[in-house]
mmCIF file of C-alpha atoms and ligand atoms in Angstrom:
data_model
loop_
_atom_site.group_PDB
_atom_site.id
_atom_site.type_symbol
_atom_site.label_atom_id
_atom_site.label_comp_id
_atom_site.label_asym_id
_atom_site.label_seq_id
_atom_site.Cartn_x
_atom_site.Cartn_y
_atom_site.Cartn_z
ATOM 1 C CA MET A 1 129.899 99.562 112.525
ATOM 2 C CA SER A 2 131.105 97.480 109.611
ATOM 3 C CA GLU A 3 133.198 98.784 106.656
ATOM 4 C CA ALA A 4 130.489 97.776 104.251
ATOM 5 C CA ASP A 5 128.023 100.029 105.999
ATOM 6 C CA ALA A 6 130.477 103.029 106.044
ATOM 7 C CA GLU A 7 130.935 102.704 102.321
ATOM 8 C CA THR A 8 127.223 102.387 101.460
ATOM 9 C CA GLU A 9 126.366 104.893 98.827
ATOM 10 C CA ALA A 10 123.188 106.904 98.870
ATOM 11 C CA ASP A 11 120.487 106.077 96.463
ATOM 12 C CA PRO A 12 121.483 107.640 93.096
ATOM 13 C CA GLU A 13 117.844 108.409 92.364
ATOM 14 C CA HIS A 14 117.870 110.945 95.081
ATOM 15 C CA GLU A 15 120.344 113.425 93.816
ATOM 16 C CA GLU A 16 120.297 115.683 96.840
ATOM 17 C CA ALA A 17 121.978 112.915 98.871
ATOM 18 C CA GLU A 18 124.956 113.000 96.484
ATOM 19 C CA ALA A 19 125.502 116.706 96.669
ATOM 20 C CA GLY A 20 127.939 116.856 99.609
ATOM 21 C CA GLY A 21 129.298 113.295 99.062
ATOM 22 C CA ASP A 22 132.703 113.370 100.683
ATOM 23 C CA GLY A 23 132.248 109.814 102.039
ATOM 24 C CA ASP A 24 132.144 110.966 105.693
ATOM 25 C CA GLU A 25 128.496 111.707 105.697
ATOM 26 C CA PRO A 26 126.311 109.976 108.226
ATOM 27 C CA ILE A 27 123.908 107.484 106.776
ATOM 28 C CA PRO A 28 120.336 108.682 106.605
ATOM 29 C CA ILE A 29 117.950 106.243 108.223
ATOM 30 C CA GLY A 30 114.192 106.182 108.637
ATOM 31 C CA VAL A 31 112.641 104.456 111.703
ATOM 32 C CA LYS A 32 109.094 103.757 112.651
ATOM 33 C CA LEU A 33 108.485 102.222 116.081
ATOM 34 C CA GLY A 34 104.918 100.947 115.793
ATOM 35 C CA SER A 35 102.747 99.175 118.226
ATOM 36 C CA THR A 36 102.533 96.130 115.973
ATOM 37 C CA ARG A 37 105.649 96.350 113.848
ATOM 38 C CA THR A 38 108.892 98.313 113.799
ATOM 39 C CA VAL A 39 110.278 99.215 110.426
ATOM 40 C CA ILE A 40 113.776 100.593 109.621
ATOM 41 C CA THR A 41 114.815 101.775 106.135
ATOM 42 C CA ILE A 42 118.556 102.018 105.355
ATOM 43 C CA PRO A 43 120.196 103.033 102.091
ATOM 44 C CA GLU A 44 122.391 100.223 100.814
ATOM 45 C CA ASP A 45 124.163 99.697 97.495
ATOM 46 C CA ASP A 46 121.795 101.057 94.830
ATOM 47 C CA GLY A 47 118.638 100.595 96.899
ATOM 48 C CA PHE A 48 117.445 100.208 100.381
ATOM 49 C CA ARG A 49 117.495 97.596 103.051
ATOM 50 C CA THR A 50 114.271 97.313 105.062
ATOM 51 C CA ILE A 51 114.063 95.711 108.472
ATOM 52 C CA LYS A 52 110.507 94.814 109.460
ATOM 53 C CA THR A 53 109.793 93.077 112.708
ATOM 54 C CA LEU A 54 106.997 92.630 115.272
ATOM 55 C CA THR A 55 107.557 95.055 118.177
ATOM 56 C CA CYS A 56 107.845 92.359 120.870
ATOM 57 C CA LEU A 57 110.468 90.599 122.861
ATOM 58 C CA ALA A 58 110.922 87.694 125.230
ATOM 59 C CA THR A 59 113.749 87.029 127.609
ATOM 60 C CA TYR A 60 115.130 83.744 128.757
ATOM 61 C CA GLU A 61 118.117 82.503 130.791
ATOM 62 C CA ASP A 62 121.077 80.929 129.142
ATOM 63 C CA VAL A 63 121.138 77.426 130.544
ATOM 64 C CA ILE A 64 124.961 77.388 130.730
ATOM 65 C CA THR A 65 125.937 80.876 131.860
ATOM 66 C CA GLY A 66 122.741 81.990 133.503
ATOM 67 C CA GLU A 67 122.925 85.193 131.471
ATOM 68 C CA GLU A 68 119.694 86.873 130.363
ATOM 69 C CA LYS A 69 119.136 86.539 126.645
ATOM 70 C CA VAL A 70 116.778 88.653 124.529
ATOM 71 C CA LEU A 71 114.715 87.409 121.594
ATOM 72 C CA TYR A 72 112.684 89.758 119.568
ATOM 73 C CA GLY A 73 110.123 89.794 116.755
ATOM 74 C CA GLU A 74 108.530 86.799 115.037
ATOM 75 C CA GLU A 75 110.932 84.410 116.837
ATOM 76 C CA ALA A 76 109.893 85.744 120.247
ATOM 77 C CA ALA A 77 106.254 85.530 119.305
ATOM 78 C CA THR A 78 106.259 81.954 118.062
ATOM 79 C CA GLU A 79 108.737 80.485 120.514
ATOM 80 C CA TYR A 80 107.527 82.215 123.668
ATOM 81 C CA PRO A 81 103.842 82.934 123.195
ATOM 82 C CA ASP A 82 103.375 82.448 126.967
ATOM 83 C CA ARG A 83 105.596 85.425 127.908
ATOM 84 C CA VAL A 84 106.198 87.540 124.839
ATOM 85 C CA GLN A 85 105.689 91.281 125.499
ATOM 86 C CA TYR A 86 104.522 93.768 122.922
ATOM 87 C CA THR A 87 106.345 96.761 124.381
ATOM 88 C CA LEU A 88 104.242 99.433 122.650
ATOM 89 C CA ARG A 89 100.937 97.622 123.056
ATOM 90 C CA SER A 90 99.027 100.892 123.503
ATOM 91 C CA GLY A 91 100.978 102.813 120.884
ATOM 92 C CA LEU A 92 103.454 104.559 123.168
ATOM 93 C CA PRO A 93 105.522 103.379 126.181
ATOM 94 C CA GLU A 94 103.014 104.202 129.003
ATOM 95 C CA ASP A 95 105.553 104.081 131.859
ATOM 96 C CA GLU A 96 109.272 103.820 132.566
ATOM 97 C CA SER A 97 109.331 100.097 132.674
ATOM 98 C CA ARG A 98 107.673 99.904 129.191
ATOM 99 C CA ALA A 99 110.222 102.524 127.952
ATOM 100 C CA GLU A 100 113.051 100.360 129.241
ATOM 101 C CA LEU A 101 111.605 97.254 127.560
ATOM 102 C CA THR A 102 111.211 99.129 124.347
ATOM 103 C CA SER A 103 114.871 100.257 124.542
ATOM 104 C CA THR A 104 115.980 96.682 125.126
ATOM 105 C CA PHE A 105 113.902 95.596 122.136
ATOM 106 C CA PHE A 106 115.246 98.421 119.912
ATOM 107 C CA GLU A 107 118.872 97.868 120.830
ATOM 108 C CA GLU A 108 118.547 94.200 120.103
ATOM 109 C CA VAL A 109 117.066 94.947 116.632
ATOM 110 C CA ILE A 110 119.893 97.491 115.962
ATOM 111 C CA ARG A 111 122.604 94.936 117.051
ATOM 112 C CA ALA A 112 121.205 91.995 115.293
ATOM 113 C CA ASN A 113 120.817 93.886 111.990
ATOM 114 C CA ASP A 114 123.989 96.020 112.121
ATOM 115 C CA VAL A 115 122.172 99.262 111.854
ATOM 116 C CA PRO A 116 124.912 101.883 111.494
ATOM 117 C CA GLU A 117 125.557 104.133 114.453
ATOM 118 C CA ASP A 118 127.136 106.877 112.461
ATOM 119 C CA SER A 119 123.721 107.920 111.127
ATOM 120 C CA ALA A 120 121.189 110.670 110.808
ATOM 121 C CA VAL A 121 117.934 109.132 111.932
ATOM 122 C CA VAL A 122 114.432 110.430 111.412
ATOM 123 C CA TYR A 123 111.716 108.788 113.535
ATOM 124 C CA ALA A 124 108.059 108.673 112.432
ATOM 125 C CA ILE A 125 106.064 109.178 115.533
ATOM 126 C CA PRO A 126 102.370 108.881 116.165
ATOM 127 C CA THR A 127 100.162 111.888 116.719
ATOM 128 C CA ILE A 128 98.636 111.101 120.099
ATOM 129 C CA ASP A 129 97.751 113.511 122.791
ATOM 130 C CA ASN A 130 99.768 111.785 125.514
ATOM 131 C CA GLU A 131 102.612 113.809 126.757
ATOM 132 C CA ARG A 132 103.989 111.155 129.121
ATOM 133 C CA GLY A 133 103.988 108.541 126.374
ATOM 134 C CA LEU A 134 105.607 110.794 123.892
ATOM 135 C CA GLU A 135 108.303 111.701 126.438
ATOM 136 C CA ASN A 136 108.918 108.047 127.134
ATOM 137 C CA LEU A 137 109.288 107.353 123.317
ATOM 138 C CA GLN A 138 111.664 110.341 123.128
ATOM 139 C CA SER A 139 113.857 108.764 125.866
ATOM 140 C CA VAL A 140 113.991 105.459 123.934
ATOM 141 C CA ILE A 141 114.951 107.303 120.772
ATOM 142 C CA GLU A 142 117.631 109.486 122.396
ATOM 143 C CA GLY A 143 119.067 106.633 124.414
ATOM 144 C CA SER A 144 119.574 104.371 121.416
ATOM 145 C CA SER A 145 123.000 103.815 119.880
ATOM 146 C CA ILE A 146 122.029 104.961 116.358
ATOM 147 C CA GLY A 147 121.697 108.536 115.185
ATOM 148 C CA GLU A 148 125.142 109.743 116.430
ATOM 149 C CA ALA A 149 124.963 112.596 113.944
ATOM 150 C CA LEU A 150 121.403 113.626 114.118
ATOM 151 C CA ILE A 151 117.992 112.604 115.597
ATOM 152 C CA ARG A 152 114.734 114.122 114.456
ATOM 153 C CA SER A 153 111.092 113.235 114.718
ATOM 154 C CA TYR A 154 108.262 113.889 112.350
ATOM 155 C CA PRO A 155 104.626 112.808 112.427
ATOM 156 C CA GLU A 156 104.096 109.333 111.225
ATOM 157 C CA SER A 157 101.233 110.400 108.966
ATOM 158 C CA LEU A 158 103.448 112.910 107.192
ATOM 159 C CA CYS A 159 106.312 110.440 106.733
ATOM 160 C CA GLY A 160 103.811 107.804 105.615
ATOM 161 C CA SER A 161 102.309 110.102 102.939
ATOM 162 C CA VAL A 162 105.669 110.993 101.459
ATOM 163 C CA PRO A 163 105.999 107.840 99.184
ATOM 164 C CA ALA A 164 102.366 108.207 98.082
ATOM 165 C CA LEU A 165 102.849 111.713 96.687
ATOM 166 C CA GLY A 166 106.025 111.436 94.612
ATOM 167 C CA ASP A 167 109.536 110.006 94.311
ATOM 168 C CA GLY A 168 111.051 112.761 96.488
ATOM 169 C CA LEU A 169 109.676 114.939 99.181
ATOM 170 C CA GLU A 170 106.749 116.425 97.196
ATOM 171 C CA ALA A 171 104.468 115.833 100.163
ATOM 172 C CA VAL A 172 106.286 118.483 102.227
ATOM 173 C CA ASP A 173 105.385 121.175 99.681
ATOM 174 C CA ASP A 174 101.818 120.088 99.232
ATOM 175 C CA ILE A 175 98.427 120.597 100.846
ATOM 176 C CA PHE A 176 96.538 117.404 101.474
ATOM 177 C CA VAL A 177 94.490 115.340 103.940
ATOM 178 C CA THR A 178 95.869 112.091 105.225
ATOM 179 C CA VAL A 179 94.318 109.272 107.295
ATOM 180 C CA ASN A 180 96.513 106.718 109.136
ATOM 181 C CA LEU A 181 94.913 103.305 109.654
ATOM 182 C CA GLY A 182 96.936 101.825 112.517
ATOM 183 C CA SER A 183 96.707 99.154 115.120
ATOM 184 C CA THR A 184 95.765 101.266 118.162
ATOM 185 C CA ASN A 185 94.519 104.503 116.510
ATOM 186 C CA LEU A 186 92.857 106.112 113.586
ATOM 187 C CA GLU A 187 94.583 109.378 112.897
ATOM 188 C CA ALA A 188 93.746 112.183 110.523
ATOM 189 C CA SER A 189 95.402 115.502 109.720
ATOM 190 C CA ALA A 190 95.677 118.076 107.019
ATOM 191 C CA TYR A 191 99.196 119.120 105.978
ATOM 192 C CA ARG A 192 99.961 122.501 104.549
ATOM 193 C CA ARG A 193 103.602 122.485 103.354
ATOM 194 C CA GLY A 194 104.607 120.150 106.110
ATOM 195 C CA GLU A 195 102.649 122.004 108.819
ATOM 196 C CA GLN A 196 100.230 119.664 110.575
ATOM 197 C CA LEU A 197 96.689 121.124 110.910
ATOM 198 C CA ILE A 198 93.822 119.770 113.049
ATOM 199 C CA PRO A 199 95.481 116.602 114.279
ATOM 200 C CA PHE A 200 92.657 114.143 114.988
ATOM 201 C CA THR A 201 92.967 110.780 116.758
ATOM 202 C CA THR A 202 90.422 108.223 117.867
ATOM 203 C CA GLY A 203 91.103 104.906 119.609
ATOM 204 C CA ALA A 204 87.612 103.712 118.639
ATOM 205 C CA VAL A 205 88.341 102.540 115.057
ATOM 206 C CA THR A 206 91.516 100.423 114.983
ATOM 207 C CA GLY A 207 93.205 97.432 113.558
ATOM 208 C CA ASN A 208 93.275 95.868 116.986
ATOM 209 C CA GLU A 209 89.508 96.296 117.343
ATOM 210 C CA VAL A 210 89.073 94.521 113.938
ATOM 211 C CA ASP A 211 91.046 91.587 115.310
ATOM 212 C CA ARG A 212 88.838 91.376 118.369
ATOM 213 C CA MET A 213 85.763 91.513 116.132
ATOM 214 C CA ILE A 214 87.032 88.750 113.870
ATOM 215 C CA ALA A 215 87.695 86.504 116.948
ATOM 216 C CA ASN A 216 84.036 87.117 118.061
ATOM 217 C CA TYR A 217 82.678 86.535 114.606
ATOM 218 C CA VAL A 218 84.599 83.297 114.209
ATOM 219 C CA GLU A 219 83.053 82.031 117.370
ATOM 220 C CA GLU A 220 79.613 82.944 116.099
ATOM 221 C CA GLU A 221 80.208 81.608 112.614
ATOM 222 C CA THR A 222 81.414 78.256 114.005
ATOM 223 C CA GLN A 223 78.505 78.056 116.506
ATOM 224 C CA GLY A 224 80.966 78.304 119.401
ATOM 225 C CA ARG A 225 83.128 75.474 118.283
ATOM 226 C CA VAL A 226 86.174 77.598 117.466
ATOM 227 C CA ASN A 227 87.880 80.169 119.753
ATOM 228 C CA ILE A 228 90.854 81.994 118.256
ATOM 229 C CA ASP A 229 93.149 84.544 120.024
ATOM 230 C CA ASN A 230 93.711 87.999 118.750
ATOM 231 C CA THR A 231 97.033 87.131 117.124
ATOM 232 C CA THR A 232 95.391 84.405 115.026
ATOM 233 C CA ALA A 233 92.639 86.835 114.212
ATOM 234 C CA ARG A 234 95.222 89.399 113.064
ATOM 235 C CA GLU A 235 96.804 86.666 110.926
ATOM 236 C CA TYR A 236 93.492 85.883 109.328
ATOM 237 C CA LYS A 237 92.980 89.551 108.601
ATOM 238 C CA GLU A 238 96.454 90.128 107.145
ATOM 239 C CA ASN A 239 96.340 86.959 105.001
ATOM 240 C CA HIS A 240 92.724 86.888 103.887
ATOM 241 C CA ALA A 241 90.995 90.266 104.098
ATOM 242 C CA ASP A 242 90.402 91.383 100.539
ATOM 243 C CA PHE A 243 87.648 93.670 99.178
ATOM 244 C CA VAL A 244 88.401 92.668 95.565
ATOM 245 C CA ASP A 245 88.294 88.932 95.640
ATOM 246 C CA PHE A 246 87.927 87.441 99.140
ATOM 247 C CA GLU A 247 87.867 83.673 99.229
ATOM 248 C CA PRO A 248 86.558 81.588 102.098
ATOM 249 C CA PHE A 249 89.431 79.675 103.820
ATOM 250 C CA THR A 250 89.826 76.722 106.122
ATOM 251 C CA ASP A 251 91.813 76.215 109.227
ATOM 252 C CA VAL A 252 92.212 73.418 111.739
ATOM 253 C CA ILE A 253 92.233 73.443 115.566
ATOM 254 C CA GLN A 254 93.289 70.692 117.896
ATOM 255 C CA GLN A 255 90.502 69.464 120.190
ATOM 256 C CA PRO A 256 91.306 69.340 123.861
ATOM 257 C CA GLY A 257 90.420 65.688 124.061
ATOM 258 C CA GLY A 258 92.573 64.816 120.987
ATOM 259 C CA GLY A 259 91.688 64.862 117.335
ATOM 260 C CA SER A 260 91.266 67.938 115.285
ATOM 261 C CA HIS A 261 88.443 70.079 113.892
ATOM 262 C CA GLU A 262 88.515 71.640 110.448
ATOM 263 C CA PHE A 263 86.377 74.742 109.851
ATOM 264 C CA THR A 264 85.736 77.211 107.071
ATOM 265 C CA ILE A 265 85.493 80.955 107.483
ATOM 266 C CA GLU A 266 83.250 82.699 105.021
ATOM 267 C CA ARG A 267 82.095 85.931 106.626
ATOM 268 C CA SER A 268 83.937 86.621 109.895
ATOM 269 C CA VAL A 269 86.882 88.462 108.324
ATOM 270 C CA MET A 270 85.087 90.530 105.727
ATOM 271 C CA ASP A 271 82.216 91.494 108.072
ATOM 272 C CA ALA A 272 84.740 92.961 110.525
ATOM 273 C CA VAL A 273 86.826 94.875 107.907
ATOM 274 C CA ASP A 274 83.608 96.100 106.256
ATOM 275 C CA GLU A 275 82.379 97.627 109.505
ATOM 276 C CA TYR A 276 85.831 99.049 110.014
ATOM 277 C CA VAL A 277 85.679 100.987 106.742
ATOM 278 C CA ASP A 278 82.216 102.269 107.560
ATOM 279 C CA ASP A 279 83.385 103.422 111.023
ATOM 280 C CA ALA A 280 86.523 105.064 109.574
ATOM 281 C CA VAL A 281 84.521 106.959 106.962
ATOM 282 C CA GLU A 282 82.046 108.051 109.613
ATOM 283 C CA GLU A 283 84.869 109.497 111.748
ATOM 284 C CA ILE A 284 86.468 111.303 108.921
ATOM 285 C CA ALA A 285 83.264 112.691 107.395
ATOM 286 C CA ASN A 286 81.512 113.624 110.620
ATOM 287 C CA ALA A 287 84.255 114.412 113.097
ATOM 288 C CA PHE A 288 87.522 115.298 111.395
ATOM 289 C CA LEU A 289 86.466 117.064 108.167
ATOM 290 C CA PRO A 290 83.900 119.379 109.763
ATOM 291 C CA GLU A 291 86.593 120.576 112.220
ATOM 292 C CA LEU A 292 89.013 121.196 109.383
ATOM 293 C CA ALA A 293 86.332 123.066 107.414
ATOM 294 C CA ASN A 294 85.499 125.110 110.405
ATOM 295 C CA ASP A 295 88.984 126.319 111.092
ATOM 296 C CA TYR A 296 90.570 126.277 107.663
ATOM 297 C CA ILE A 297 87.870 126.435 104.965
ATOM 298 C CA LYS A 298 90.343 127.148 102.078
ATOM 299 C CA VAL A 299 92.691 124.337 103.106
ATOM 300 C CA TYR A 300 89.675 122.072 103.342
ATOM 301 C CA GLN A 301 88.593 122.947 99.784
ATOM 302 C CA LEU A 302 92.067 122.651 98.317
ATOM 303 C CA ALA A 303 92.784 119.370 100.117
ATOM 304 C CA LEU A 304 89.506 117.759 99.083
ATOM 305 C CA ASP A 305 90.225 118.510 95.439
ATOM 306 C CA ARG A 306 93.276 116.364 95.755
ATOM 307 C CA PRO A 307 93.627 112.705 96.712
ATOM 308 C CA ILE A 308 93.336 111.806 100.393
ATOM 309 C CA VAL A 309 96.368 109.764 101.322
ATOM 310 C CA LEU A 310 95.626 106.571 103.345
ATOM 311 C CA THR A 311 98.642 105.183 105.281
ATOM 312 C CA GLY A 312 99.187 102.590 108.028
ATOM 313 C CA GLY A 313 99.064 98.845 107.916
ATOM 314 C CA MET A 314 95.248 98.501 107.497
ATOM 315 C CA ALA A 315 95.704 100.270 104.112
ATOM 316 C CA CYS A 316 97.375 97.083 102.908
ATOM 317 C CA ILE A 317 94.029 95.270 102.564
ATOM 318 C CA PRO A 318 93.451 94.912 98.789
ATOM 319 C CA GLY A 319 90.661 97.218 97.584
ATOM 320 C CA ILE A 320 90.337 99.116 100.869
ATOM 321 C CA VAL A 321 91.385 102.376 99.187
ATOM 322 C CA GLU A 322 88.621 102.224 96.572
ATOM 323 C CA GLU A 323 86.122 101.164 99.155
ATOM 324 C CA PHE A 324 87.057 104.088 101.416
ATOM 325 C CA GLU A 325 86.931 106.471 98.463
ATOM 326 C CA LYS A 326 83.491 105.254 97.358
ATOM 327 C CA ARG A 327 81.898 105.346 100.854
ATOM 328 C CA LEU A 328 83.435 108.710 101.734
ATOM 329 C CA SER A 329 82.244 110.218 98.459
ATOM 330 C CA GLU A 330 78.746 108.916 99.243
ATOM 331 C CA GLU A 331 78.799 110.306 102.825
ATOM 332 C CA LEU A 332 80.055 113.777 101.704
ATOM 333 C CA GLN A 333 77.906 113.749 98.576
ATOM 334 C CA ARG A 334 80.816 114.866 96.521
ATOM 335 C CA GLU A 335 83.536 113.023 94.627
ATOM 336 C CA VAL A 336 86.721 112.535 96.569
ATOM 337 C CA GLU A 337 89.728 110.496 95.524
ATOM 338 C CA ALA A 338 91.916 108.366 97.803
ATOM 339 C CA VAL A 339 95.392 106.962 97.274
ATOM 340 C CA ALA A 340 97.856 104.892 99.269
ATOM 341 C CA PRO A 341 101.594 104.337 98.979
ATOM 342 C CA ASP A 342 102.697 101.091 97.382
ATOM 343 C CA GLU A 343 103.629 99.466 100.688
ATOM 344 C CA PRO A 344 101.507 101.196 103.336
ATOM 345 C CA ALA A 345 103.019 99.273 106.259
ATOM 346 C CA LYS A 346 106.529 100.366 105.274
ATOM 347 C CA SER A 347 105.807 103.887 104.046
ATOM 348 C CA ALA A 348 106.314 105.778 107.307
ATOM 349 C CA ALA A 349 109.971 104.526 107.504
ATOM 350 C CA VAL A 350 110.508 105.193 103.805
ATOM 351 C CA GLY A 351 109.270 108.740 104.139
ATOM 352 C CA ALA A 352 111.322 109.259 107.259
ATOM 353 C CA GLN A 353 114.347 108.053 105.414
ATOM 354 C CA ARG A 354 113.815 110.555 102.611
ATOM 355 C CA ILE A 355 113.587 113.327 105.175
ATOM 356 C CA ALA A 356 116.805 112.102 106.818
ATOM 357 C CA GLU A 357 118.429 112.172 103.387
ATOM 358 C CA ARG A 358 117.315 115.790 102.846
ATOM 359 C CA LEU A 359 118.715 116.734 106.315
ATOM 360 C CA VAL A 360 122.055 115.110 105.520
ATOM 361 C CA ALA A 361 122.240 116.861 102.222
ATOM 362 C CA ALA A 362 121.498 120.143 103.855
ATOM 363 C CA ASP A 363 124.308 119.597 106.331
ATOM 364 C CA ALA A 364 121.778 119.868 109.202
ATOM 365 C CA TYR A 365 123.871 117.657 111.462
HETATM 366 N N1 LIG B 1 98.914 93.053 104.878
HETATM 367 C C1 LIG B 1 98.072 93.492 105.768
HETATM 368 N N2 LIG B 1 96.758 93.282 105.608
HETATM 369 C C2 LIG B 1 95.802 93.666 106.553
HETATM 370 N N3 LIG B 1 96.241 94.332 107.660
HETATM 371 C C3 LIG B 1 97.459 94.563 107.853
HETATM 372 C C4 LIG B 1 98.497 94.175 106.933
HETATM 373 N N4 LIG B 1 99.681 94.611 107.423
HETATM 374 C C5 LIG B 1 99.435 95.183 108.598
HETATM 375 N N5 LIG B 1 98.117 95.246 108.842
HETATM 376 C C6 LIG B 1 97.400 95.786 110.015
HETATM 377 O O1 LIG B 1 97.727 97.069 110.230
HETATM 378 C C7 LIG B 1 97.861 97.466 111.653
HETATM 379 C C8 LIG B 1 99.193 97.975 111.857
HETATM 380 O O2 LIG B 1 99.376 99.201 111.183
HETATM 381 P P1 LIG B 1 100.581 100.096 111.448
HETATM 382 O O3 LIG B 1 101.784 99.353 111.370
HETATM 383 O O4 LIG B 1 100.420 101.331 110.662
HETATM 384 O O5 LIG B 1 100.248 100.480 113.039
HETATM 385 P P2 LIG B 1 101.076 101.081 114.146
HETATM 386 O O6 LIG B 1 101.820 102.257 113.693
HETATM 387 O O7 LIG B 1 101.909 99.977 114.818
HETATM 388 O O8 LIG B 1 99.912 101.347 115.120
HETATM 389 P P3 LIG B 1 99.501 102.704 115.890
HETATM 390 O O9 LIG B 1 100.145 103.792 115.254
HETATM 391 O O10 LIG B 1 97.994 102.681 115.731
HETATM 392 O O11 LIG B 1 99.887 102.391 117.290
HETATM 393 C C9 LIG B 1 97.572 96.143 112.363
HETATM 394 O O12 LIG B 1 96.233 96.056 112.736
HETATM 395 C C10 LIG B 1 97.958 95.041 111.331
HETATM 396 O O13 LIG B 1 97.331 93.815 111.549
HETATM 397 MG MG1 LIG B 2 101.061 104.125 113.664
#
């Protein structure tokens, strides 16, 4: 660990972090290991440093020494598209070899970015009913070189809601419903002062599915002339999906026999995200909320009088929060409000970091 890191001061806005301040405190860090991207938030100087990388790696052999080298993130994805591995492709490491790959990936990210080992680390973890996968993720977390002082895990949907509901940890004292719009799952829960109620997960409405739909629709829209892979479809979605002012865009493919073909996409991206919002609303209105009302009618009533918090990367699409709010209100035949944190793709790590800060301030390590 470098001197600079050891001397990093906690964010002055969060007074609780200063309370103990003898300089020997571990650094509070938030981590989200996601199937698409991994995000790490570290306090530094007067603010925060955020590391955000694709959760993938590729290995190659050093031509001189024969040593195995590891590349991760965007570099691995662009330089080695033929053998890059997304180690959490299904959301959690499904077996031991995936867990090992994830560890290799995570250690490389830690090393390359000088993430301090003398730290208290809170991990934002998905709510999925998959004991084996969760155990494997736990082994990755516990085997890592960071978090010497403390390691804790909290649900990703709680961590992700934290920055949406205040500048501190207001979310933990609140009652609310939250919906996480991720790559491999749609999750919903109610939280009552930090307690997770009625955790709901479906793999049927996902960012990955949207990518597949976009790829299919592009083929249709171009009368079969253009085939794109799911990574390109994801890029189209991340760069162009917009419920406020979508604009048709053009791209170019190389023809197998030489030459290139330029094409314009007018509908494929928005048709796919439009269906996604309908499907998400349908799951929340007709599967999750009835269950919540059934078991906790008071919590249901209190929570629906407050904003529903949308988190996860798909909440980044401009206008999706308003669209979700409008369609859910129609479906429920009552006004509901929806909000999202400023940076939905980072908010789980930001919220986890705030929880870590609170734990350090409370001398929980
Ligand atoms: N700016 C953006 N615009 C549109 N979509 C985005 C944007 N940023 C991320 N996404 C999408 O959000 C999804 C990733 O969300 P998130 O990072 O919350 O998922 P995850 O935690 O890795 O997935 P899961 O928990 O489902 O395994 C992907 O489908 C990604 O393409
Ligand atoms: Mg997630």
